[in-house]
Amino acid sequence: MRLQSGDTLRALIRQRGYSMAQVARCAGCSKAFMHGLCSGAKQSCSIQLGQRIAEILDVPFELLFAMNNSRRSGRRIKQKLTA
């Protein structure tokens, strides 16, 4: 899953009165990983983790995350078909 915006995630955490550490603990990931998502250093996570974060923050999953569209894998398939 690709995070839509680290800024949005950070704002929602603050708005709900949580710390990144609290959300990380409840979601089952490290504080460093959560900080990476909020800062933009990390841009993706598992579907399960994304769902837990959205549930903790009480927001629709789609507000925070989008499906990965792997351009790279699409290129590999096209290359194999044309080879």
mmCIF file of C-alpha atoms in Angstrom:
data_model
loop_
_atom_site.group_PDB
_atom_site.id
_atom_site.type_symbol
_atom_site.label_atom_id
_atom_site.label_comp_id
_atom_site.label_asym_id
_atom_site.label_seq_id
_atom_site.Cartn_x
_atom_site.Cartn_y
_atom_site.Cartn_z
ATOM 1 C CA MET A 1 0.000 0.000 0.000
ATOM 2 C CA ARG A 2 1.231 3.464 -0.832
ATOM 3 C CA LEU A 3 0.703 6.254 1.681
ATOM 4 C CA GLN A 4 -1.117 9.215 0.137
ATOM 5 C CA SER A 5 0.508 11.854 2.362
ATOM 6 C CA GLY A 6 2.771 11.735 5.378
ATOM 7 C CA ASP A 7 1.565 15.214 6.294
ATOM 8 C CA THR A 8 -2.045 14.022 6.407
ATOM 9 C CA LEU A 9 -1.094 11.050 8.565
ATOM 10 C CA ARG A 10 0.850 13.282 10.961
ATOM 11 C CA ALA A 11 -2.015 15.796 11.150
ATOM 12 C CA LEU A 12 -4.570 13.076 11.910
ATOM 13 C CA ILE A 13 -2.382 11.627 14.647
ATOM 14 C CA ARG A 14 -2.094 15.047 16.278
ATOM 15 C CA GLN A 15 -5.786 15.839 15.769
ATOM 16 C CA ARG A 16 -6.762 12.640 17.559
ATOM 17 C CA GLY A 17 -4.438 13.505 20.454
ATOM 18 C CA TYR A 18 -2.101 10.565 19.888
ATOM 19 C CA SER A 19 1.652 10.394 19.583
ATOM 20 C CA MET A 20 3.371 8.534 16.752
ATOM 21 C CA ALA A 21 4.643 6.078 19.376
ATOM 22 C CA GLN A 22 1.102 5.340 20.598
ATOM 23 C CA VAL A 23 -0.193 4.716 17.076
ATOM 24 C CA ALA A 24 2.839 2.575 16.266
ATOM 25 C CA ARG A 25 2.352 0.463 19.395
ATOM 26 C CA CYS A 26 -1.366 -0.064 18.716
ATOM 27 C CA ALA A 27 -0.797 -0.765 15.019
ATOM 28 C CA GLY A 28 2.013 -3.224 15.684
ATOM 29 C CA CYS A 29 4.948 -1.456 14.059
ATOM 30 C CA SER A 30 8.039 0.326 15.337
ATOM 31 C CA LYS A 31 8.144 4.000 16.261
ATOM 32 C CA ALA A 32 10.869 4.404 13.634
ATOM 33 C CA PHE A 33 8.620 2.971 10.920
ATOM 34 C CA MET A 34 5.721 5.233 11.901
ATOM 35 C CA HIS A 35 8.054 8.237 11.935
ATOM 36 C CA GLY A 36 9.254 7.194 8.472
ATOM 37 C CA LEU A 37 5.687 7.168 7.168
ATOM 38 C CA CYS A 38 4.934 10.580 8.659
ATOM 39 C CA SER A 39 8.169 12.138 7.410
ATOM 40 C CA GLY A 40 7.940 10.672 3.915
ATOM 41 C CA ALA A 41 11.047 8.500 4.297
ATOM 42 C CA LYS A 42 8.760 5.450 4.033
ATOM 43 C CA GLN A 43 5.985 5.516 1.476
ATOM 44 C CA SER A 44 4.401 2.105 1.703
ATOM 45 C CA CYS A 45 3.329 -0.590 4.125
ATOM 46 C CA SER A 46 1.340 -3.802 4.188
ATOM 47 C CA ILE A 47 -2.402 -3.734 3.671
ATOM 48 C CA GLN A 48 -2.905 -5.072 7.188
ATOM 49 C CA LEU A 49 -0.798 -2.330 8.772
ATOM 50 C CA GLY A 50 -2.540 0.334 6.698
ATOM 51 C CA GLN A 51 -5.923 -0.965 7.805
ATOM 52 C CA ARG A 52 -4.888 -0.951 11.469
ATOM 53 C CA ILE A 53 -3.596 2.634 11.226
ATOM 54 C CA ALA A 54 -6.807 3.814 9.546
ATOM 55 C CA GLU A 55 -8.892 2.005 12.165
ATOM 56 C CA ILE A 56 -6.923 3.532 15.058
ATOM 57 C CA LEU A 57 -7.349 7.012 13.576
ATOM 58 C CA ASP A 58 -11.014 6.296 12.744
ATOM 59 C CA VAL A 59 -10.716 7.362 9.109
ATOM 60 C CA PRO A 60 -11.498 5.613 5.821
ATOM 61 C CA PHE A 61 -8.584 3.499 4.612
ATOM 62 C CA GLU A 62 -8.681 5.272 1.230
ATOM 63 C CA LEU A 63 -8.037 8.632 2.894
ATOM 64 C CA LEU A 64 -4.565 7.469 3.890
ATOM 65 C CA PHE A 65 -3.585 4.753 1.430
ATOM 66 C CA ALA A 66 -3.790 3.831 -2.243
ATOM 67 C CA MET A 67 -3.018 0.594 -4.015
ATOM 68 C CA ASN A 68 0.504 0.374 -5.421
ATOM 69 C CA ASN A 69 0.585 0.661 -9.187
ATOM 70 C CA SER A 70 3.865 -0.982 -9.996
ATOM 71 C CA ARG A 71 5.100 0.556 -13.203
ATOM 72 C CA ARG A 72 8.268 -1.444 -12.893
ATOM 73 C CA SER A 73 6.517 -4.832 -12.928
ATOM 74 C CA GLY A 74 4.379 -3.722 -15.863
ATOM 75 C CA ARG A 75 7.520 -2.937 -17.837
ATOM 76 C CA ARG A 76 8.961 -6.356 -17.086
ATOM 77 C CA ILE A 77 5.834 -8.051 -18.391
ATOM 78 C CA LYS A 78 5.874 -5.967 -21.570
ATOM 79 C CA GLN A 79 9.569 -6.694 -22.065
ATOM 80 C CA LYS A 80 8.967 -10.424 -21.711
ATOM 81 C CA LEU A 81 6.089 -10.316 -24.182
ATOM 82 C CA THR A 82 8.094 -8.459 -26.806
ATOM 83 C CA ALA A 83 11.268 -10.537 -26.354
#
